[in-house]
Amino acid sequence: MENSRKKKKAVTRRAFLQSLSGGAMGAGVASRVLGKEPRSIQSGPGEMEVFSSKRIALTVNGKKVGFETEPGETLLQVLRDRLRLTGTKRTCNRGECGGCTVLLDGKPVYSCHILAIQAEGKDILTVEGLASGDKLHPVQQAFIDKDGYQCGFCTPGFIMSSVALLNTNKQPSLDEIKAGLAGNLCRCGNYQKIHAAVAAASDAMRSS
Amino acid sequence: MKKEHLIEDPHLEYMELAQNPGSQTAASKQPATQPAAEFKHIGKYTPRIDGKKIVTGTAQFTHDLYVDGMLQAKILRSPHACADLVSIDLSQALSYPGVKAAFKLKEGRIKWAGEQIAAVAAVDEKTAEEALKLIKVEYKVLPHVVSEEKAMEQAAPLIQDQGNVQKSNEYNRGDIEKGFKEADIVFEQTYKTSWEVHQTAETHSSLAKWDGDNLTVWDSTQAVQSVRDGLARALSIPASRVKVIKHYMGGGFGSKLGLNDHTVVAARLARETGRPVKVVLTRQENSYCVGYRPSARMTIKAGVKKDGTLIALHFKNYNCGGIGRGDRCAEPTTDVYKCPNVKVEEYSVFVNTCGSRATRAPGHTQGTFGLEGFMEELAAKLGMDPLELRRKNYSAKEKGDTGNPYSTKGLDQCYKLGAEKIGWLKRNKKPGAGSGKIRTGIGMASQIWPGAGVPGTLADLRIYSDGSVEVECGTQDIGTGTRTHIAVVAADTLGLEPQDISVKIGNSDYPWAPISGGSLTTPSVGPAVRDAALKAAEYLKGLASKKLNTPPADILLENKKLVLKTDPSKAIEIREVVRGLPRPMVFHGERSEHPSTFAFQTFGAHFAEVEVDTETGKIKVKKVVAAHDVGRVINRQTAESQVLGGIIQGLSAGLFEEKIMDAETGTMVNPNLHDYKIATALDIPEIIPIFADVVDDRLNNLGTKGLGEPPRIPSSAAIANAVYNAIGVHVREIPMTPAKVLAALKRKEAKP
């Protein structure tokens, strides 16, 4: 039943796709990989530039990092797969749950929903960049104190949304907290304690 | 008379562990009863000892593991609900740059859309995804059926050789016909629940790595021990050569119990390529390939005296769990209320979709929605207060007052505490008595669930010569805070603080502990840790008695010291006592047996307050009071969180959730978090958790029971009953969408 063999000959992906491009299957794959209509594969080499990786630099948690990125790569993919900043979670990967929320110039965004190249020149803040050394951000501390989590998978996203909310509204009401966090899903259902954590963080930040 | 053959319950192993815990080893004969000591941490609010990891994003979930040389796997799945596999051609996929291995995973008949067909391992996820598209599969598509009603028709395609409808449970007590004859009133009604998908935040994921003949698998699992055993069987290798590790996981709710097919795929691809292989399911795969709560269509018929005394209960259920069997849902009906004559008939209906899976309180959740909705309607028919009807039929023994006595039962206290807190007297005396566009109502529901724990659970406690303490236990934290519970119990027993305890769990090499499901963890692991810690305490007291020149019985452990009871000024630090030990001292703890002459259950009651917009059919849940008897609470902080979560999931299933199938294609039409709606921050009510704190000294050395399932069980039912109280007609089917609420209101108009 098993039918496997290890690849022996090195073939580039481009050459491989070109070799397939006559067939419908190949064309279909090529169009998905290249983000182009199938016919563009047969045109001049200039058309293939879209397929090439590009070197970009991002500012993540205050540090400038440069790396190769392929077209179509999301900020989430880059953060996790290339930079190994795995605090930012992939939960739905299509902008439905907020698990991948990071701050872009202070604004909360779903990192699965923007391309890495769109984040060039902007300040990216992830959950790993919140604490200063050993000192937790007041929102992080409040999530611990109020038990604002269960499994903890959605927590980094909630924390980033909470930080963004408190940066613009220092003393949100319960309804404002709910609205501010409505883009984040917690399957364990700990919303009440998450909201209490945000309120506690608001108190802590205003009194410090 | 020959007994009719019953098909097996798919979640039987889970339910048997939950209900009839068998000893894994000969449990130590420790005294079942410990004095109800004053605890410093147990029963109080302790923040999670691992909180910092979670809030800084450094807690390692299986998704987050990247190891050197790692390949990523993707699985090709059947787009057809029923088909014969004619051929698979992997050649193009295999020659695609970056692909390291590809397998066929299927032969013959495909029975559901989403079945594994083939798998690819490649240098990265994108390459594996692209390679999947190069696999050529020829299917001979066959007729399918995905609706329960259609599957029951004569002409329906046959899913199982024995038929699409098979008996899955029967139970008889007393004489049901005699009971109905003696009744003043006979009342019958039907209630339905839908397919509810677990939708864990972290999708299923495994990473497999071989080192010679030894396999290590990091898995997002609720059961490192079961996955170890399952992998050994699936790969025909010794269990002693398999290690399963789980640090953190993003939710399970039953969908990550036992071995998953994709985990075997990762292990096989890793063996084939000689490289570590990780597989991470997509949200879509998580929606339609890893199970869901089977539906139930329950018809309950009761014979009752005018004063509300139940004398006959007939429970007939058609459950549906895809190609597998559905849940047995009768237990609430057979056990919650006193009733001498009971008959149960349950049938599984088979359709072409993925098999169901244990889902937080399998069977009880559906069965409680049926029974408790029925009790509410029965009360109205009798002109009784629904809470009074429940009290009237209160049972002190299992099996509706016919079996063993409950060791402890705090349901009456839950009724009292909950009713007071919600303001039960504010409810409409007659359902639907209010007026206007927006109607308000209050409803309640009762709950039972085993949650007694598993004798034979093991834990080791180690004291090092520098005085540091660690606990090793082969359990796992599925998000409930198990590490902290272990630390609280060990610390409290040894006069330490929870942060002082190094807790090592989530590794199948550690001492045996059961699956984290069935509300088993705390009442299994807690007593094993307590046992080990008590032994350690005795050992430390023995050492200190020489140094303090006093009998061990006169020594207390507190504030990291061994203190003379009669003269607290005489004390010696724990680390002083153990200094110079030639080796770390290990204390083996074991969860004891509990007496077979008593029944052990958890109990609870939820009270919900709702608003219903009679023009739009929209339900707004305003408040839920949840009163639970789960024995001694170990950590009130995390226990409250469990209750909140159970209620929200019940609310979510009650109002929104449903796996919807397309009849034409036989595929799920809402396999994502946009179309499969779950509750958000904007949907949640004020929730007040209350614990009855009934310590069960017979059950274990902590008097504690499980809490994972209980708060999930009565939640949808209490909300549905509140809606009934508001609008005067019971919706009888979840999710209670606006359309169903409006249809119910129409039904009421048609039948004044």
PDB file of C-alpha atoms in Angstrom, chain A residues 1-17 19-20 25-26 28-34 51 70-73 76-77 79-82 84-97 126-131 133-137 139-156 158-159 174-175 177-195, chain B residues 45 47-48 50-52 54-59 61 63-66 72 74 88 90-107 124-127 130 133-136 196-203 248-251 253 268 271-274 278 280-284 360 478-481 636-638 640-642 644-646 648-649 652 657 672-676 678-682 684-689:
ATOM      1  CA  MET A   1       0.000   0.000   0.000  1.00  0.00           C
ATOM      2  CA  GLU A   2       2.882   2.329   0.695  1.00  0.00           C
ATOM      3  CA  ASN A   3       4.237   4.012  -2.342  1.00  0.00           C
ATOM      4  CA  SER A   4       6.997   6.363  -1.574  1.00  0.00           C
ATOM      5  CA  ARG A   5      10.481   7.166  -2.653  1.00  0.00           C
ATOM      6  CA  LYS A   6      12.967   9.759  -1.753  1.00  0.00           C
ATOM      7  CA  LYS A   7      13.693  12.458  -4.237  1.00  0.00           C
ATOM      8  CA  LYS A   8      17.060  12.073  -5.810  1.00  0.00           C
ATOM      9  CA  LYS A   9      17.409  14.644  -8.535  1.00  0.00           C
ATOM     10  CA  ALA A  10      17.314  18.300  -7.668  1.00  0.00           C
ATOM     11  CA  VAL A  11      14.633  20.084  -9.677  1.00  0.00           C
ATOM     12  CA  THR A  12      13.658  23.676  -9.115  1.00  0.00           C
ATOM     13  CA  ARG A  13      10.033  24.361  -8.471  1.00  0.00           C
ATOM     14  CA  ARG A  14       9.931  26.714 -11.435  1.00  0.00           C
ATOM     15  CA  ALA A  15      11.317  24.168 -13.859  1.00  0.00           C
ATOM     16  CA  PHE A  16       8.969  21.585 -12.469  1.00  0.00           C
ATOM     17  CA  LEU A  17       5.930  23.785 -12.948  1.00  0.00           C
ATOM     18  CA  SER A  19       7.296  21.023 -17.270  1.00  0.00           C
ATOM     19  CA  LEU A  20       3.720  20.548 -16.157  1.00  0.00           C
ATOM     20  CA  MET A  25      -3.332  19.928 -13.455  1.00  0.00           C
ATOM     21  CA  GLY A  26      -0.023  21.662 -13.870  1.00  0.00           C
ATOM     22  CA  GLY A  28      -3.882  24.816 -11.975  1.00  0.00           C
ATOM     23  CA  VAL A  29      -1.057  24.289  -9.565  1.00  0.00           C
ATOM     24  CA  ALA A  30       1.098  26.847 -11.256  1.00  0.00           C
ATOM     25  CA  SER A  31      -1.600  29.472 -11.096  1.00  0.00           C
ATOM     26  CA  ARG A  32      -2.005  28.877  -7.404  1.00  0.00           C
ATOM     27  CA  VAL A  33       1.691  28.952  -6.702  1.00  0.00           C
ATOM     28  CA  LEU A  34       2.418  31.941  -8.850  1.00  0.00           C
ATOM     29  CA  PHE A  51       7.693  33.934  -8.101  1.00  0.00           C
ATOM     30  CA  GLU A  70       7.837  34.740  -0.830  1.00  0.00           C
ATOM     31  CA  PRO A  71       4.921  36.570  -2.352  1.00  0.00           C
ATOM     32  CA  GLY A  72       1.697  35.710  -0.594  1.00  0.00           C
ATOM     33  CA  GLU A  73       3.372  35.077   2.706  1.00  0.00           C
ATOM     34  CA  LEU A  76       1.564  35.475  10.670  1.00  0.00           C
ATOM     35  CA  GLN A  77       3.579  32.983   8.614  1.00  0.00           C
ATOM     36  CA  LEU A  79       6.332  35.670  12.580  1.00  0.00           C
ATOM     37  CA  ARG A  80       5.898  31.977  13.292  1.00  0.00           C
ATOM     38  CA  ASP A  81       7.706  30.058  10.555  1.00  0.00           C
ATOM     39  CA  ARG A  82      10.638  32.401   9.902  1.00  0.00           C
ATOM     40  CA  ARG A  84       9.870  31.610  15.464  1.00  0.00           C
ATOM     41  CA  LEU A  85       7.805  34.112  17.400  1.00  0.00           C
ATOM     42  CA  THR A  86       5.226  31.456  18.194  1.00  0.00           C
ATOM     43  CA  GLY A  87       3.321  33.429  20.820  1.00  0.00           C
ATOM     44  CA  THR A  88       1.158  34.672  17.965  1.00  0.00           C
ATOM     45  CA  LYS A  89      -1.195  31.779  17.205  1.00  0.00           C
ATOM     46  CA  ARG A  90      -2.696  30.394  14.030  1.00  0.00           C
ATOM     47  CA  THR A  91      -6.218  29.423  14.935  1.00  0.00           C
ATOM     48  CA  CYS A  92      -8.515  29.964  11.935  1.00  0.00           C
ATOM     49  CA  ASN A  93      -6.045  31.510   9.456  1.00  0.00           C
ATOM     50  CA  ARG A  94      -8.806  33.530   7.794  1.00  0.00           C
ATOM     51  CA  GLY A  95      -9.602  36.486  10.006  1.00  0.00           C
ATOM     52  CA  GLU A  96     -12.394  34.998  12.084  1.00  0.00           C
ATOM     53  CA  CYS A  97     -11.043  34.536  15.591  1.00  0.00           C
ATOM     54  CA  THR A 126       3.796  40.801  19.409  1.00  0.00           C
ATOM     55  CA  VAL A 127       3.068  39.274  22.791  1.00  0.00           C
ATOM     56  CA  GLU A 128       6.771  38.475  23.158  1.00  0.00           C
ATOM     57  CA  GLY A 129       7.582  42.176  23.095  1.00  0.00           C
ATOM     58  CA  LEU A 130       5.196  43.348  25.800  1.00  0.00           C
ATOM     59  CA  ALA A 131       7.115  42.703  28.987  1.00  0.00           C
ATOM     60  CA  GLY A 133      12.690  42.186  30.981  1.00  0.00           C
ATOM     61  CA  ASP A 134      11.135  40.320  33.873  1.00  0.00           C
ATOM     62  CA  LYS A 135       8.480  42.945  34.448  1.00  0.00           C
ATOM     63  CA  LEU A 136       5.196  41.984  32.877  1.00  0.00           C
ATOM     64  CA  HIS A 137       2.938  44.491  31.151  1.00  0.00           C
ATOM     65  CA  VAL A 139      -2.360  43.574  31.097  1.00  0.00           C
ATOM     66  CA  GLN A 140      -0.289  40.392  31.310  1.00  0.00           C
ATOM     67  CA  GLN A 141      -0.199  40.591  35.103  1.00  0.00           C
ATOM     68  CA  ALA A 142      -3.945  41.149  35.266  1.00  0.00           C
ATOM     69  CA  PHE A 143      -4.625  38.072  33.113  1.00  0.00           C
ATOM     70  CA  ILE A 144      -2.679  36.003  35.666  1.00  0.00           C
ATOM     71  CA  ASP A 145      -4.318  37.621  38.697  1.00  0.00           C
ATOM     72  CA  LYS A 146      -7.863  37.288  37.333  1.00  0.00           C
ATOM     73  CA  ASP A 147      -7.400  33.873  35.688  1.00  0.00           C
ATOM     74  CA  GLY A 148      -8.222  35.406  32.324  1.00  0.00           C
ATOM     75  CA  TYR A 149      -7.543  32.176  30.449  1.00  0.00           C
ATOM     76  CA  GLN A 150      -8.019  28.443  30.454  1.00  0.00           C
ATOM     77  CA  CYS A 151      -6.106  26.624  27.747  1.00  0.00           C
ATOM     78  CA  GLY A 152      -4.203  29.825  26.973  1.00  0.00           C
ATOM     79  CA  PHE A 153      -4.147  29.463  23.206  1.00  0.00           C
ATOM     80  CA  CYS A 154      -6.246  32.543  22.478  1.00  0.00           C
ATOM     81  CA  THR A 155      -4.584  34.496  25.311  1.00  0.00           C
ATOM     82  CA  PRO A 156      -1.810  36.254  23.346  1.00  0.00           C
ATOM     83  CA  PHE A 158      -6.683  38.728  23.698  1.00  0.00           C
ATOM     84  CA  ILE A 159      -3.769  40.407  25.450  1.00  0.00           C
ATOM     85  CA  LEU A 174     -17.720  46.809  30.599  1.00  0.00           C
ATOM     86  CA  ASP A 175     -19.623  47.321  27.343  1.00  0.00           C
ATOM     87  CA  ILE A 177     -14.374  46.187  26.903  1.00  0.00           C
ATOM     88  CA  LYS A 178     -16.778  43.700  25.329  1.00  0.00           C
ATOM     89  CA  ALA A 179     -16.883  45.691  22.101  1.00  0.00           C
ATOM     90  CA  GLY A 180     -13.105  46.135  22.117  1.00  0.00           C
ATOM     91  CA  LEU A 181     -12.552  42.394  22.431  1.00  0.00           C
ATOM     92  CA  ALA A 182     -15.454  41.242  20.239  1.00  0.00           C
ATOM     93  CA  GLY A 183     -13.021  40.269  17.503  1.00  0.00           C
ATOM     94  CA  ASN A 184     -11.350  37.628  19.659  1.00  0.00           C
ATOM     95  CA  LEU A 185     -12.849  34.193  20.310  1.00  0.00           C
ATOM     96  CA  CYS A 186     -12.243  32.185  23.489  1.00  0.00           C
ATOM     97  CA  ARG A 187     -13.527  28.649  23.018  1.00  0.00           C
ATOM     98  CA  CYS A 188     -12.987  27.805  26.683  1.00  0.00           C
ATOM     99  CA  GLY A 189     -15.497  30.574  27.410  1.00  0.00           C
ATOM    100  CA  ASN A 190     -13.558  32.614  29.947  1.00  0.00           C
ATOM    101  CA  TYR A 191     -14.818  35.990  28.702  1.00  0.00           C
ATOM    102  CA  GLN A 192     -16.071  37.178  32.081  1.00  0.00           C
ATOM    103  CA  LYS A 193     -12.638  36.813  33.661  1.00  0.00           C
ATOM    104  CA  ILE A 194     -10.903  38.259  30.610  1.00  0.00           C
ATOM    105  CA  HIS A 195     -13.089  41.348  30.929  1.00  0.00           C
TER     106      HIS A 195
ATOM    107  CA  TYR B  45      -7.983  31.199  45.152  1.00  0.00           C
ATOM    108  CA  PRO B  47      -3.426  31.934  40.467  1.00  0.00           C
ATOM    109  CA  ARG B  48      -2.037  29.517  37.883  1.00  0.00           C
ATOM    110  CA  ASP B  50       2.178  28.616  34.804  1.00  0.00           C
ATOM    111  CA  GLY B  51       0.413  31.918  34.167  1.00  0.00           C
ATOM    112  CA  LYS B  52       3.570  33.775  33.212  1.00  0.00           C
ATOM    113  CA  ILE B  54       0.825  31.735  29.006  1.00  0.00           C
ATOM    114  CA  VAL B  55       0.737  35.537  29.065  1.00  0.00           C
ATOM    115  CA  THR B  56       4.213  35.934  27.590  1.00  0.00           C
ATOM    116  CA  GLY B  57       3.517  33.554  24.705  1.00  0.00           C
ATOM    117  CA  THR B  58       6.242  31.150  25.814  1.00  0.00           C
ATOM    118  CA  ALA B  59       3.941  28.260  26.792  1.00  0.00           C
ATOM    119  CA  PHE B  61       1.809  24.275  22.267  1.00  0.00           C
ATOM    120  CA  HIS B  63       1.717  24.021  16.988  1.00  0.00           C
ATOM    121  CA  ASP B  64       4.712  25.949  18.276  1.00  0.00           C
ATOM    122  CA  LEU B  65       7.298  23.185  17.977  1.00  0.00           C
ATOM    123  CA  TYR B  66       9.932  23.548  15.279  1.00  0.00           C
ATOM    124  CA  GLN B  72       5.571  19.284   7.332  1.00  0.00           C
ATOM    125  CA  LYS B  74      -0.492  17.450   4.651  1.00  0.00           C
ATOM    126  CA  ILE B  88      -4.298   6.888  -6.738  1.00  0.00           C
ATOM    127  CA  LEU B  90       1.329   9.790  -6.433  1.00  0.00           C
ATOM    128  CA  SER B  91       4.067  10.061  -9.048  1.00  0.00           C
ATOM    129  CA  GLN B  92       3.754  13.770  -9.825  1.00  0.00           C
ATOM    130  CA  ALA B  93       3.474  14.653  -6.157  1.00  0.00           C
ATOM    131  CA  LEU B  94       6.549  12.592  -5.383  1.00  0.00           C
ATOM    132  CA  SER B  95       8.649  14.327  -8.004  1.00  0.00           C
ATOM    133  CA  TYR B  96       7.527  17.802  -6.926  1.00  0.00           C
ATOM    134  CA  PRO B  97      10.541  19.704  -5.594  1.00  0.00           C
ATOM    135  CA  GLY B  98      10.702  19.648  -1.837  1.00  0.00           C
ATOM    136  CA  VAL B  99       8.531  16.555  -1.385  1.00  0.00           C
ATOM    137  CA  LYS B 100      10.260  13.871   0.663  1.00  0.00           C
ATOM    138  CA  ALA B 101       7.615  11.179   0.909  1.00  0.00           C
ATOM    139  CA  ALA B 102       4.043  10.397  -0.026  1.00  0.00           C
ATOM    140  CA  PHE B 103       1.701   7.551   0.978  1.00  0.00           C
ATOM    141  CA  LYS B 104      -1.622   6.147   0.056  1.00  0.00           C
ATOM    142  CA  LEU B 105      -3.810   5.913   3.126  1.00  0.00           C
ATOM    143  CA  LYS B 106      -6.979   4.368   1.762  1.00  0.00           C
ATOM    144  CA  GLU B 107      -8.293   1.479  -0.260  1.00  0.00           C
ATOM    145  CA  ASP B 124       7.475  23.199   4.278  1.00  0.00           C
ATOM    146  CA  GLU B 125       3.724  23.456   4.593  1.00  0.00           C
ATOM    147  CA  LYS B 126       3.161  25.300   1.336  1.00  0.00           C
ATOM    148  CA  THR B 127       5.109  22.744  -0.670  1.00  0.00           C
ATOM    149  CA  GLU B 130       0.869  22.199  -3.517  1.00  0.00           C
ATOM    150  CA  LYS B 133      -2.936  18.984  -5.660  1.00  0.00           C
ATOM    151  CA  LEU B 134      -0.717  16.857  -7.869  1.00  0.00           C
ATOM    152  CA  ILE B 135      -2.074  13.588  -6.531  1.00  0.00           C
ATOM    153  CA  LYS B 136      -4.382  12.056  -9.093  1.00  0.00           C
ATOM    154  CA  GLU B 196     -22.022  20.406  17.875  1.00  0.00           C
ATOM    155  CA  VAL B 197     -18.374  20.629  16.814  1.00  0.00           C
ATOM    156  CA  HIS B 198     -15.620  20.929  19.452  1.00  0.00           C
ATOM    157  CA  GLN B 199     -13.789  23.680  17.523  1.00  0.00           C
ATOM    158  CA  THR B 200     -10.763  23.689  19.777  1.00  0.00           C
ATOM    159  CA  ALA B 201      -8.693  26.855  19.502  1.00  0.00           C
ATOM    160  CA  GLU B 202      -5.569  24.860  18.703  1.00  0.00           C
ATOM    161  CA  THR B 203      -6.327  22.583  15.786  1.00  0.00           C
ATOM    162  CA  TYR B 248       0.292  22.855  26.491  1.00  0.00           C
ATOM    163  CA  MET B 249      -2.783  22.353  24.385  1.00  0.00           C
ATOM    164  CA  GLY B 250      -5.389  24.690  22.986  1.00  0.00           C
ATOM    165  CA  GLY B 251      -8.515  22.887  24.126  1.00  0.00           C
ATOM    166  CA  PHE B 253     -13.367  18.974  24.944  1.00  0.00           C
ATOM    167  CA  ARG B 268       4.923   6.790   9.432  1.00  0.00           C
ATOM    168  CA  ARG B 271       9.986   6.752   9.763  1.00  0.00           C
ATOM    169  CA  GLU B 272       9.973   6.797   5.964  1.00  0.00           C
ATOM    170  CA  THR B 273      11.982  10.009   5.634  1.00  0.00           C
ATOM    171  CA  GLY B 274      14.230   9.665   8.667  1.00  0.00           C
ATOM    172  CA  LYS B 278       4.856  17.716  11.939  1.00  0.00           C
ATOM    173  CA  VAL B 280      -1.101  20.613  11.801  1.00  0.00           C
ATOM    174  CA  LEU B 281      -4.731  20.282  10.754  1.00  0.00           C
ATOM    175  CA  THR B 282      -6.418  23.306   9.232  1.00  0.00           C
ATOM    176  CA  ARG B 283      -9.487  24.913  10.767  1.00  0.00           C
ATOM    177  CA  GLN B 284     -11.497  23.290   7.982  1.00  0.00           C
ATOM    178  CA  ARG B 360     -17.807  17.436  27.018  1.00  0.00           C
ATOM    179  CA  ILE B 478      -5.942  20.365  28.946  1.00  0.00           C
ATOM    180  CA  GLY B 479      -6.374  23.959  30.012  1.00  0.00           C
ATOM    181  CA  THR B 480      -8.056  23.508  33.369  1.00  0.00           C
ATOM    182  CA  GLY B 481      -4.967  24.311  35.448  1.00  0.00           C
ATOM    183  CA  ARG B 636     -11.622  28.128  43.536  1.00  0.00           C
ATOM    184  CA  GLN B 637      -9.924  30.341  40.959  1.00  0.00           C
ATOM    185  CA  THR B 638      -9.745  27.717  38.227  1.00  0.00           C
ATOM    186  CA  GLU B 640     -14.889  29.190  38.676  1.00  0.00           C
ATOM    187  CA  SER B 641     -13.317  29.370  35.241  1.00  0.00           C
ATOM    188  CA  GLN B 642     -14.486  25.828  34.494  1.00  0.00           C
ATOM    189  CA  LEU B 644     -17.921  29.941  33.239  1.00  0.00           C
ATOM    190  CA  GLY B 645     -16.680  27.912  30.299  1.00  0.00           C
ATOM    191  CA  GLY B 646     -19.249  25.163  30.689  1.00  0.00           C
ATOM    192  CA  ILE B 648     -20.743  29.617  27.717  1.00  0.00           C
ATOM    193  CA  GLN B 649     -20.380  26.411  25.685  1.00  0.00           C
ATOM    194  CA  SER B 652     -23.305  28.687  22.464  1.00  0.00           C
ATOM    195  CA  GLU B 657     -23.933  25.950  17.018  1.00  0.00           C
ATOM    196  CA  ASN B 672     -14.968  27.558   9.700  1.00  0.00           C
ATOM    197  CA  LEU B 673     -15.491  29.969  12.579  1.00  0.00           C
ATOM    198  CA  HIS B 674     -17.490  32.461  10.551  1.00  0.00           C
ATOM    199  CA  ASP B 675     -20.326  30.206   9.437  1.00  0.00           C
ATOM    200  CA  TYR B 676     -20.067  27.908  12.433  1.00  0.00           C
ATOM    201  CA  ILE B 678     -19.655  30.248  18.556  1.00  0.00           C
ATOM    202  CA  ALA B 679     -20.426  32.655  21.401  1.00  0.00           C
ATOM    203  CA  THR B 680     -18.407  35.876  21.507  1.00  0.00           C
ATOM    204  CA  ALA B 681     -17.879  38.503  24.186  1.00  0.00           C
ATOM    205  CA  LEU B 682     -21.057  40.211  23.015  1.00  0.00           C
ATOM    206  CA  ILE B 684     -22.308  36.413  27.269  1.00  0.00           C
ATOM    207  CA  PRO B 685     -24.470  37.009  30.335  1.00  0.00           C
ATOM    208  CA  GLU B 686     -23.456  37.794  33.878  1.00  0.00           C
ATOM    209  CA  ILE B 687     -22.486  34.451  35.420  1.00  0.00           C
ATOM    210  CA  ILE B 688     -22.438  33.671  39.127  1.00  0.00           C
ATOM    211  CA  PRO B 689     -20.709  30.389  40.072  1.00  0.00           C
TER     212      PRO B 689
END
